[in-house]
Short mmCIF file of C-alpha atoms in Angstrom, two decimals:
data_model
loop_
_atom_site.label_atom_id
_atom_site.label_comp_id
_atom_site.label_asym_id
_atom_site.label_seq_id
_atom_site.Cartn_x
_atom_site.Cartn_y
_atom_site.Cartn_z
CA MET A 1 7.14 -4.22 2.83
CA LEU A 2 10.79 -4.97 2.86
CA ASP A 3 9.92 -8.89 2.81
CA GLU A 4 7.64 -8.65 0.20
CA ILE A 5 10.02 -6.61 -1.86
CA ILE A 6 12.98 -8.94 -1.56
CA GLY A 7 10.62 -12.12 -1.92
CA ARG A 8 9.18 -10.50 -5.24
CA THR A 9 12.49 -9.72 -6.74
CA ALA A 10 13.51 -13.29 -6.42
CA ILE A 11 10.29 -14.46 -7.76
CA ALA A 12 10.79 -12.04 -10.58
CA SER A 13 13.73 -14.08 -11.54
CA ASN A 14 11.82 -17.53 -11.15
CA LEU A 15 13.58 -17.98 -7.75
CA TRP A 16 10.12 -19.25 -5.71
CA CYS A 17 11.14 -19.08 -1.98
CA MET A 18 9.72 -18.17 1.38
CA THR A 19 10.92 -16.11 4.27
CA ALA A 20 13.41 -17.97 6.62
CA LYS A 21 14.88 -14.81 8.41
CA LEU A 22 14.66 -11.01 8.01
CA GLU A 23 16.70 -8.27 9.73
CA VAL A 24 15.71 -5.02 9.52
CA ARG A 25 17.49 -1.69 10.58
CA PHE A 26 15.81 1.80 10.90
CA LYS A 27 17.77 4.75 9.66
CA LYS A 28 15.17 7.44 9.44
CA SER A 29 11.40 7.99 10.09
CA VAL A 30 9.25 7.12 7.43
CA PRO A 31 6.23 9.61 7.43
CA ILE A 32 2.79 8.14 6.89
CA GLY A 33 1.16 9.05 3.46
CA ALA A 34 4.61 10.16 1.94
CA PRO A 35 5.55 8.70 -1.46
CA LEU A 36 8.40 5.93 -0.88
CA LYS A 37 10.85 4.02 -3.16
CA LEU A 38 11.59 0.36 -2.64
CA LYS A 39 14.19 -1.56 -3.81
CA GLY A 40 14.78 -5.48 -3.72
CA THR A 41 18.28 -7.23 -4.80
CA ILE A 42 19.23 -10.98 -4.75
CA THR A 43 22.99 -11.00 -3.15
CA LYS A 44 23.36 -14.89 -2.91
CA GLN A 45 21.61 -18.10 -4.36
CA THR A 46 22.71 -21.73 -3.34
CA ASN A 47 20.86 -24.91 -4.19
CA ARG A 48 18.58 -24.50 -1.14
CA LEU A 49 18.64 -20.73 0.04
CA ILE A 50 18.66 -17.17 -1.50
CA GLU A 51 19.87 -14.22 0.33
CA GLY A 52 18.52 -10.71 -0.58
CA ARG A 53 18.59 -7.01 0.27
CA GLY A 54 15.95 -4.40 0.36
CA GLU A 55 15.61 -0.79 1.19
CA ILE A 56 13.07 1.93 1.51
CA ARG A 57 13.80 5.34 0.14
CA LEU A 58 12.25 8.78 1.00
CA ALA A 59 10.93 11.09 -2.00
CA ASP A 60 14.47 12.58 -1.54
CA GLY A 61 16.51 9.74 -2.20
CA THR A 62 17.34 9.38 1.70
CA LEU A 63 17.66 5.68 2.62
CA ALA A 64 15.28 5.49 5.56
CA VAL A 65 15.22 1.53 6.05
CA GLU A 66 16.96 -1.36 5.05
CA ALA A 67 16.63 -5.11 5.39
CA THR A 68 18.85 -8.43 4.69
CA GLY A 69 16.83 -11.78 4.44
CA THR A 70 17.58 -15.33 3.85
CA TYR A 71 14.79 -17.22 1.80
CA LEU A 72 14.12 -21.09 1.40
CA ARG A 73 13.66 -22.08 -2.16
CA ILE A 74 10.30 -23.73 -2.34
CA PRO A 75 9.89 -27.42 -3.94
CA GLY A 76 8.80 -27.56 -7.41
CA VAL A 77 5.52 -29.34 -6.29
CA GLN A 78 4.66 -26.14 -4.44
CA VAL A 79 5.62 -23.48 -7.08
CA ALA A 80 2.13 -23.61 -8.96
CA GLN A 81 0.22 -22.81 -6.02
CA PHE A 82 2.26 -20.08 -5.23
CA GLN A 83 2.02 -18.89 -8.52
CA ASP A 84 -1.80 -19.28 -8.37
CA ALA A 85 -1.96 -17.17 -5.09
CA MET A 86 0.37 -14.41 -6.67
CA GLY A 87 -2.44 -13.31 -9.15
CA GLY A 88 -1.76 -10.40 -11.38
CA TRP A 89 0.97 -8.69 -9.51
CA ARG A 90 3.97 -7.13 -11.52
CA VAL A 91 7.75 -5.79 -11.06
CA ASP A 92 8.29 -2.18 -12.04
CA GLU A 93 11.79 -1.28 -13.03
#
């Protein structure tokens, strides 16, 4: 989920990319079936790389899991293929 939220945060800003590295830190147990809130943030951009941060919070706002990731920008010729594959997803603020 954290890889997706960081990657989709980048894509929502028209920064098409794919995962190169993801580091995850578990702080609390995440109960099965409980509501969660995910958030992604882009922290750095270069011509070739994007860095981001993601988090999962429990219903009470407690930070349960956090991740940092490095993503490679996708060459322009491949962006159309990725756009087709994404279908009808959307970003909620």
